[in-house]
Amino acid sequence: MKINPALPSRIYRQPERTRRWRPMRSHAAAVISGILMMVAFPKTGVYAAAFIALVPLLTVLPGLRAGVAFRLGILAGIVHYTGLLYWILPTLHTYGGLPLWVAAPILLLLATYLAAYWGLFALVCNRIAGHPRLSLVMLPCVWVALEFVRAHAFSGFPWGALGYSQYAWIQLIQMSEWTGVYGVSFLILLINMLSARAFFSDGASARLRVVAATAAVMVLLLTHFSGDMRINRINRLMTGSQSLTAVLVQGNIPQNQKWDPSFQTATVQKYTRLSAQRLKTPADLVIWPETAAPFYFGYNRPLSLYLSDFSAERQSPLLTGVPTCVVDTNKTLRYYNSALLIDTDGRESGRYHKSHLVPFGEYVPLQRFLPFIHKLTVQTGNFQAGTPGTLLDTGTNPIGPLICYEVIFPALARTAVRNGADVLVNITNDAWFGDTSGPYQHFSMGVFRAIENRRPLLRAANTGISGHIDASGCIRETARLQTEAALRVTAACPRMQTIYTRWGDGFASCCLAASFLFLLICCYKNIYYNKFES
């Protein structure tokens, strides 16, 4: 059907069949984007999918009403986060004691909240679709700004930031020592936009398509080869640096036995037995997982002495996770999820209390105002938060401990390194996740903490994944999930300070500021033109 060019374009109506199929096509594109983004992350790990995952969504957003674009973004986000975080459902049901009719809505509610950020991104994309050059720069900035806000709002939940999907492409993610994970997210968004411009841009000339495709390839190649050169330089620095020998112990204690008093002695004996297998000669540090010692240290005197004697006998400092309780000045017991260091004389030489607690796992937020919440989470702990950046000194290398999901918060690792940590140690109990993608996703984020600060990261997990990540982000050694294991590793400790360690999330902050300024300019222009037209 030909359109009369003399007629205003607004009177043209699409054929009925086209208008009928367009909503279905748009929704299908949103679902496809959500699925592609989901499979880009571990455990599925089709990492290349991240670079084209948003292309279907980006191609259908132009020309839609703002509300429709927002809803499509939310739909894509819900599909992505429901699949990415599916492991929350068995965790809440099996170990949290919640019935499925409560656990399922919680997962959906969390996915919807996280998807709202996708909705806002889709809305901005829809609004500036008519400005291709502007959108090429601003949309990656907006995406990073939204990820940055999500990492801090409501205690923060940066799990699933786009850059984490590329943890295995260590050449590409070397930029993290300057930009953090957000620089990788920016790059992935840029490649998605160039791909959409190259293959699905209506009305674009063949020349523009070739330029966009070439630019995408060149950006990836330059980033890869510059990262490869950076890895070679870091490897040379590690060769001449001081090293630390550590034994990482993975006890594989079932969660239903972990807190049973009748298994306390057997649990501790298993950890000492596994440790002894790798202690034919003393090590600089023995690392046990989060709450590997399932008793209150100091209150259970026989088991406390057992740990002290083991460390002294083997002449190896022991860092173990343990619950602790302290009587404060008001004579009130305060409970902590702690990392305890026992020196070679069998004495406690330091402890770190977990500073970023898990909402509804280690404490109930707003319990004072919403007392009924605690009835729904009867197995939730009542822990207090400690001081971030506390170091544990082995006598040779200061240790920056990170307990459980503290490793997903870049600022905590950075604070420890700024305070003088030579090594980052992540102790965790991922038995909650079972044999799902949760442990793989959790482990992958440690790669970025190592690169951002150029410090080795040693990880001991109850059921896995335990391992050694060096300062270049290379995964040197790991233990298989849900197995007993003890790894003896040698970690090189290059004492250098990165731009990220010094300035933190400066790149993400600049993206946030640019997005905010862009929003102000858009609002001003709308007000100005509306006033002018009236």
XYZ file of C-alpha atoms in Angstrom:
534
model
C 0.000 0.000 0.000
C 1.409 3.402 -1.015
C 1.136 6.463 1.190
C 0.411 9.835 -0.366
C 3.411 12.015 0.595
C 1.222 15.105 0.496
C -0.870 13.837 3.383
C 0.238 14.309 6.990
C 1.835 11.141 8.272
C -0.372 11.174 11.375
C -3.455 10.206 9.365
C -1.791 7.020 8.158
C -2.999 3.940 10.000
C -1.153 0.669 9.990
C -3.004 -2.298 8.522
C -5.229 -4.088 11.004
C -3.090 -7.227 10.930
C 0.086 -5.259 11.723
C -1.562 -3.419 14.611
C -2.957 -6.668 15.970
C 0.392 -8.469 15.950
C 2.576 -5.607 17.196
C 1.708 -5.994 20.928
C 2.407 -9.714 20.727
C 5.707 -9.062 18.954
C 6.710 -6.470 21.555
C 5.919 -8.765 24.474
C 7.761 -11.647 22.818
C 10.807 -9.407 22.336
C 10.761 -8.440 26.023
C 10.536 -12.089 27.101
C 13.378 -13.067 24.749
C 15.570 -10.289 26.170
C 14.883 -11.496 29.701
C 15.726 -15.099 28.813
C 18.914 -14.193 26.932
C 20.135 -12.079 29.835
C 19.331 -14.846 32.299
C 21.343 -17.504 30.434
C 24.359 -15.175 30.232
C 24.980 -15.675 33.966
C 26.309 -18.735 35.787
C 25.436 -21.586 36.046
C 24.166 -21.634 32.447
C 26.988 -19.328 31.480
C 26.288 -18.524 27.821
C 28.345 -15.400 28.439
C 28.205 -14.055 24.875
C 24.414 -13.791 25.134
C 24.809 -10.683 27.304
C 26.088 -8.699 24.308
C 22.877 -9.224 22.325
C 20.370 -9.871 25.112
C 18.848 -6.390 25.098
C 18.705 -6.080 21.312
C 15.126 -7.463 20.993
C 13.871 -5.064 23.666
C 15.764 -2.087 22.230
C 14.295 -2.640 18.766
C 10.630 -2.578 19.842
C 10.723 0.382 22.253
C 10.829 3.279 19.738
C 7.392 4.592 18.831
C 5.555 3.051 21.774
C 3.653 4.988 24.403
C 5.708 5.681 27.508
C 3.558 3.459 29.720
C 3.813 0.548 27.303
C 7.603 0.886 27.122
C 7.831 0.928 30.916
C 5.711 -2.220 31.212
C 7.761 -4.042 28.582
C 10.932 -3.231 30.508
C 9.379 -4.609 33.678
C 8.263 -7.755 31.847
C 11.791 -8.382 30.555
C 13.201 -7.759 34.029
C 10.759 -10.109 35.749
C 11.617 -12.906 33.322
C 15.325 -12.290 33.875
C 15.346 -12.017 37.661
C 12.853 -14.813 38.291
C 15.103 -17.163 36.343
C 18.337 -15.756 37.753
C 17.207 -15.901 41.391
C 15.060 -19.032 41.267
C 17.256 -20.545 43.990
C 15.628 -18.191 46.501
C 12.467 -20.314 46.387
C 13.961 -23.597 47.725
C 16.148 -21.605 50.132
C 13.173 -19.866 51.727
C 11.050 -22.998 51.734
C 13.565 -25.653 52.800
C 15.768 -23.697 55.180
C 13.796 -20.557 55.949
C 10.773 -22.508 57.117
C 8.391 -20.562 54.862
C 5.529 -22.343 53.117
C 5.577 -22.229 49.340
C 2.553 -19.937 49.266
C 4.661 -17.354 51.110
C 8.039 -18.081 49.473
C 6.796 -17.843 45.865
C 5.272 -14.342 46.232
C 8.463 -13.167 47.971
C 10.533 -14.267 44.968
C 8.079 -12.616 42.578
C 8.007 -9.438 44.666
C 11.808 -9.228 44.682
C 11.954 -9.886 40.931
C 9.350 -7.170 40.327
C 11.279 -4.656 42.430
C 14.501 -5.380 40.538
C 12.609 -5.319 37.231
C 11.388 -1.795 37.997
C 14.916 -0.597 37.191
C 14.614 -2.234 33.791
C 11.289 -0.478 33.371
C 12.879 2.908 34.057
C 15.640 2.137 31.577
C 13.089 1.160 28.918
C 11.188 4.385 29.575
C 14.295 6.522 29.034
C 15.162 4.505 25.934
C 11.696 5.129 24.549
C 11.877 8.865 25.218
C 15.207 9.464 23.429
C 14.816 6.911 20.644
C 14.668 9.753 18.111
C 18.187 10.902 19.026
C 20.487 8.028 18.029
C 23.798 9.759 18.802
C 22.624 10.959 22.190
C 21.160 7.577 23.096
C 24.417 5.804 22.234
C 26.134 7.631 25.092
C 23.299 8.307 27.513
C 21.625 4.903 27.654
C 24.728 3.065 28.930
C 25.113 5.883 31.486
C 21.499 5.487 32.569
C 21.873 1.709 32.882
C 24.962 2.081 35.075
C 23.253 4.773 37.151
C 20.294 2.464 37.803
C 22.598 -0.424 38.754
C 24.448 1.897 41.121
C 21.223 3.026 42.785
C 20.062 -0.588 43.106
C 23.346 -1.488 44.798
C 22.647 1.035 47.570
C 18.876 1.443 47.903
C 17.162 -0.397 50.789
C 20.497 -1.768 52.098
C 21.528 -2.635 48.532
C 21.298 -5.721 46.327
C 23.849 -5.578 43.476
C 23.432 -9.288 42.692
C 23.104 -9.800 38.959
C 24.727 -6.551 37.822
C 25.249 -6.937 34.092
C 29.047 -6.885 34.255
C 29.172 -9.989 36.457
C 28.068 -12.115 33.512
C 31.586 -11.749 32.043
C 33.585 -12.961 35.057
C 35.205 -15.713 32.955
C 36.413 -13.301 30.243
C 39.212 -11.941 32.396
C 40.841 -9.937 29.586
C 37.650 -7.956 29.087
C 37.039 -7.241 32.764
C 40.513 -5.895 33.569
C 38.985 -2.426 33.272
C 37.408 -3.121 36.668
C 40.550 -1.857 38.410
C 39.543 1.590 37.118
C 35.756 1.478 36.843
C 34.637 -1.430 38.988
C 32.058 -3.840 37.632
C 30.047 -0.875 36.343
C 32.514 -0.235 33.528
C 31.872 -3.729 32.211
C 28.113 -3.130 32.431
C 28.595 0.094 30.441
C 30.563 -1.772 27.778
C 27.966 -4.533 27.444
C 25.179 -1.976 27.060
C 27.187 -0.132 24.417
C 27.706 -3.340 22.415
C 23.980 -4.127 22.650
C 23.128 -0.706 21.263
C 25.656 -0.941 18.450
C 24.337 -4.409 17.581
C 20.760 -3.134 17.477
C 21.895 -0.229 15.297
C 23.784 -2.552 12.951
C 21.149 -5.210 12.368
C 17.708 -3.934 13.377
C 17.678 -0.173 12.851
C 14.784 0.870 10.598
C 15.803 3.387 7.980
C 19.537 3.199 8.691
C 21.779 3.259 5.646
C 24.046 0.350 4.807
C 27.033 2.540 5.640
C 25.755 3.285 9.139
C 25.057 -0.392 9.743
C 28.607 -1.326 8.750
C 30.044 1.436 10.936
C 28.011 0.255 13.946
C 29.001 -3.390 13.478
C 32.656 -2.479 12.974
C 32.631 -0.255 16.055
C 31.202 -3.071 18.196
C 33.880 -5.510 17.050
C 36.687 -2.971 17.471
C 35.603 -2.020 20.990
C 35.634 -5.664 22.062
C 38.991 -6.385 20.407
C 40.690 -3.313 21.874
C 39.324 -4.084 25.322
C 40.418 -7.710 25.086
C 43.987 -7.035 23.950
C 44.551 -4.147 26.348
C 43.287 -6.403 29.133
C 45.649 -9.150 28.032
C 48.596 -6.770 28.285
C 47.451 -5.691 31.723
C 47.275 -9.324 32.889
C 50.863 -9.888 31.732
C 52.003 -6.870 33.735
C 50.156 -8.025 36.877
C 51.638 -11.508 36.496
C 55.139 -10.000 36.443
C 54.344 -8.029 39.593
C 53.042 -11.162 41.316
C 56.201 -13.091 40.445
C 58.348 -10.778 42.539
C 55.871 -10.165 45.354
C 55.470 -11.668 48.810
C 53.232 -14.738 48.948
C 50.984 -16.418 51.488
C 50.419 -20.155 51.822
C 46.880 -21.017 52.864
C 44.763 -24.113 53.372
C 41.121 -23.695 52.309
C 38.819 -26.237 53.929
C 35.390 -27.231 52.607
C 33.616 -29.459 55.123
C 30.370 -30.041 53.182
C 28.255 -30.126 56.348
C 24.518 -30.554 55.570
C 22.500 -27.571 56.709
C 20.128 -29.747 58.727
C 23.098 -31.016 60.792
C 25.018 -27.781 61.102
C 23.258 -26.434 64.198
C 22.329 -29.753 65.773
C 24.223 -29.869 69.128
C 24.769 -33.600 68.727
C 26.891 -32.943 65.596
C 29.051 -30.120 67.009
C 32.037 -32.255 67.975
C 31.896 -34.335 64.781
C 31.770 -31.153 62.681
C 34.853 -29.652 64.323
C 36.712 -32.960 64.075
C 35.933 -33.201 60.371
C 37.423 -29.750 59.777
C 40.562 -30.546 61.744
C 40.948 -33.860 59.888
C 40.626 -32.220 56.464
C 43.001 -29.430 57.494
C 45.614 -31.889 58.772
C 45.743 -33.556 55.346
C 47.263 -30.340 53.929
C 49.391 -29.420 56.945
C 52.337 -31.765 56.590
C 54.257 -28.520 56.935
C 52.833 -25.395 58.622
C 50.852 -22.901 56.537
C 50.602 -19.131 56.893
C 46.842 -19.459 57.328
C 44.147 -22.123 57.607
C 40.711 -20.909 56.522
C 37.429 -22.511 57.541
C 34.021 -21.362 56.235
C 31.382 -19.145 57.795
C 30.172 -20.592 61.141
C 32.323 -23.685 60.559
C 32.617 -23.821 64.351
C 28.890 -24.163 65.197
C 29.070 -22.963 68.792
C 29.564 -19.712 70.675
C 33.313 -19.378 71.009
C 34.392 -19.028 74.621
C 31.073 -20.302 75.982
C 31.667 -23.884 74.864
C 35.015 -24.251 76.610
C 35.993 -27.800 75.490
C 35.510 -27.075 71.778
C 37.080 -23.618 72.084
C 40.191 -25.182 73.626
C 40.154 -27.865 70.931
C 40.502 -25.187 68.232
C 43.233 -23.382 70.157
C 45.191 -26.602 70.649
C 44.866 -27.499 66.970
C 46.278 -24.151 65.830
C 49.152 -24.340 68.316
C 49.953 -27.975 67.511
C 50.046 -27.365 63.748
C 51.808 -23.993 64.121
C 49.353 -22.514 61.627
C 47.021 -19.582 62.359
C 43.360 -20.554 62.033
C 40.686 -18.234 60.650
C 37.225 -19.663 61.190
C 33.684 -18.471 61.041
C 31.946 -18.659 64.405
C 28.936 -17.093 66.119
C 29.934 -14.867 69.023
C 28.082 -13.006 71.737
C 29.283 -10.016 73.716
C 27.868 -8.353 76.810
C 27.637 -4.606 76.125
C 27.799 -1.751 78.630
C 24.086 -2.153 79.344
C 24.689 -5.814 80.230
C 22.749 -6.872 77.150
C 23.871 -9.832 75.056
C 24.709 -8.836 71.488
C 25.095 -11.597 68.920
C 27.428 -11.461 65.916
C 28.279 -13.532 62.873
C 32.055 -13.415 63.215
C 35.401 -14.381 61.738
C 37.853 -15.382 64.460
C 41.644 -15.594 64.137
C 43.576 -17.944 66.445
C 47.372 -17.552 66.368
C 50.082 -20.208 66.635
C 50.126 -19.852 70.419
C 46.472 -20.898 70.524
C 45.273 -17.435 71.518
C 42.578 -15.365 69.879
C 44.424 -12.579 68.046
C 41.482 -10.826 66.420
C 37.883 -11.029 65.354
C 35.717 -9.379 62.738
C 31.958 -9.051 63.077
C 29.970 -9.174 59.848
C 28.986 -5.599 58.998
C 26.478 -6.036 56.150
C 23.793 -8.401 57.390
C 21.293 -10.284 55.235
C 17.773 -8.829 55.602
C 15.281 -11.467 56.811
C 18.198 -13.908 57.160
C 20.267 -12.391 59.954
C 17.930 -9.668 61.084
C 14.363 -8.534 60.471
C 14.184 -4.968 59.126
C 11.476 -2.677 60.487
C 10.638 -5.253 63.148
C 9.783 -2.499 65.604
C 7.150 -1.094 63.248
C 6.018 -4.352 61.627
C 6.087 -6.991 64.391
C 4.053 -9.475 62.350
C 6.996 -9.937 59.932
C 8.922 -11.916 62.528
C 6.073 -14.426 62.726
C 6.590 -15.165 59.028
C 10.350 -15.621 59.473
C 10.640 -17.562 62.699
C 14.121 -18.882 61.840
C 15.614 -15.461 61.193
C 18.627 -14.572 63.332
C 18.942 -11.516 65.506
C 22.525 -10.492 64.797
C 24.133 -7.087 65.208
C 26.317 -5.419 62.584
C 30.038 -4.947 63.124
C 32.511 -2.376 61.804
C 33.439 -2.613 58.097
C 37.101 -2.688 57.141
C 38.318 -4.472 60.283
C 41.546 -6.366 59.560
C 42.938 -9.583 61.034
C 46.733 -9.757 61.227
C 48.455 -13.120 60.830
C 51.865 -11.616 61.531
C 52.891 -11.750 57.872
C 49.919 -10.473 55.867
C 46.954 -8.385 57.071
C 43.692 -10.126 56.130
C 40.528 -8.404 54.914
C 37.671 -10.769 55.884
C 34.355 -10.775 54.022
C 31.605 -12.966 55.435
C 29.039 -14.544 53.107
C 27.449 -12.113 50.672
C 29.599 -9.198 51.812
C 31.761 -10.142 48.834
C 29.090 -8.795 46.468
C 29.516 -5.266 47.875
C 32.612 -3.670 46.292
C 32.918 -0.964 48.952
C 33.564 -3.490 51.739
C 36.521 -5.098 49.958
C 37.836 -1.682 48.967
C 37.647 -0.422 52.559
C 39.620 -3.428 53.783
C 42.346 -2.881 51.179
C 42.526 0.846 51.918
C 43.022 -0.106 55.559
C 46.018 -2.215 54.578
C 44.753 -5.702 53.667
C 47.176 -7.769 51.574
C 44.686 -10.598 51.067
C 40.892 -10.739 50.835
C 39.279 -13.761 52.491
C 35.661 -14.689 51.828
C 34.162 -17.265 54.203
C 30.632 -18.366 53.459
C 28.019 -21.043 53.970
C 26.275 -21.612 50.645
C 24.586 -24.819 51.790
C 21.361 -22.790 51.730
C 21.493 -22.719 47.923
C 21.792 -26.479 47.412
C 22.837 -27.657 43.959
C 21.548 -24.577 42.131
C 23.134 -21.712 40.228
C 23.330 -19.658 43.444
C 26.826 -20.823 44.531
C 28.216 -20.249 41.028
C 26.809 -16.723 40.847
C 28.090 -15.965 44.348
C 31.604 -17.204 43.532
C 31.802 -15.275 40.254
C 31.519 -11.894 41.964
C 34.711 -12.524 43.904
C 36.656 -12.319 40.636
C 35.807 -8.620 40.398
C 36.831 -7.899 43.995
C 40.272 -9.346 43.207
C 40.711 -7.276 40.035
C 39.305 -4.050 41.480
C 41.859 -4.019 44.288
C 44.618 -6.234 42.802
C 44.531 -8.511 45.796
C 44.203 -12.304 45.856
C 40.868 -13.563 47.117
C 40.778 -16.819 49.086
C 37.372 -18.396 49.540
C 36.275 -21.134 51.921
C 32.669 -22.267 51.546
C 30.924 -24.967 53.565
C 29.526 -26.855 50.575
C 31.432 -24.930 47.903
C 32.602 -23.286 45.873
C 35.949 -22.829 47.649
C 38.873 -21.504 45.668
C 41.777 -19.172 44.999
C 41.430 -16.145 42.703
C 44.676 -14.296 42.042
C 45.181 -10.544 41.691
C 44.665 -10.687 37.917
C 41.232 -12.274 38.342
C 42.392 -15.710 37.204
C 40.703 -18.585 39.043
C 43.718 -20.665 40.061
C 42.059 -23.523 41.907
C 38.569 -24.519 43.025
C 36.852 -27.332 44.901
C 33.792 -28.953 43.368
C 30.384 -28.097 44.765
C 29.001 -30.345 47.524
C 32.207 -32.276 48.163
C 34.652 -32.488 51.060
C 37.917 -30.804 50.131
C 41.037 -29.106 51.429
C 43.109 -26.983 49.054
C 46.657 -25.825 49.785
C 47.307 -22.705 47.721
C 50.038 -20.095 47.420
C 48.684 -16.599 46.871
C 50.933 -13.837 45.554
C 50.244 -10.492 47.239
C 51.238 -7.525 45.044
C 51.084 -4.432 47.214
C 49.757 -1.907 44.730
C 46.918 0.564 44.931
C 44.494 0.713 42.024
C 42.457 3.663 40.849
C 39.374 1.836 42.069
C 40.843 1.300 45.531
C 41.689 4.996 45.730
C 38.545 6.527 44.231
C 35.924 3.808 44.527
C 32.830 3.991 42.347
C 33.836 7.267 40.710
C 32.858 5.986 37.272
C 29.389 4.931 38.428
C 28.972 8.232 40.281
C 29.799 10.142 37.080
C 27.199 8.092 35.192
C 24.655 8.861 37.903
C 25.474 12.582 37.777
C 25.274 12.617 33.966
C 21.912 10.838 34.043
C 20.563 13.247 36.649
C 21.769 16.256 34.639
C 20.227 14.789 31.497
C 16.915 14.360 33.328
C 16.979 17.976 34.510
C 17.666 19.241 30.988
C 14.804 17.164 29.577
C 12.410 18.455 32.237
C 13.499 22.040 31.589
C 12.984 21.686 27.848
C 9.526 20.188 28.323
C 8.494 23.023 30.643
C 9.982 25.645 28.308
C 8.324 24.332 25.149
C 4.975 23.802 26.864
C 5.075 27.396 28.108
C 6.116 28.652 24.663
C 3.329 26.757 22.889
C 0.691 27.998 25.334
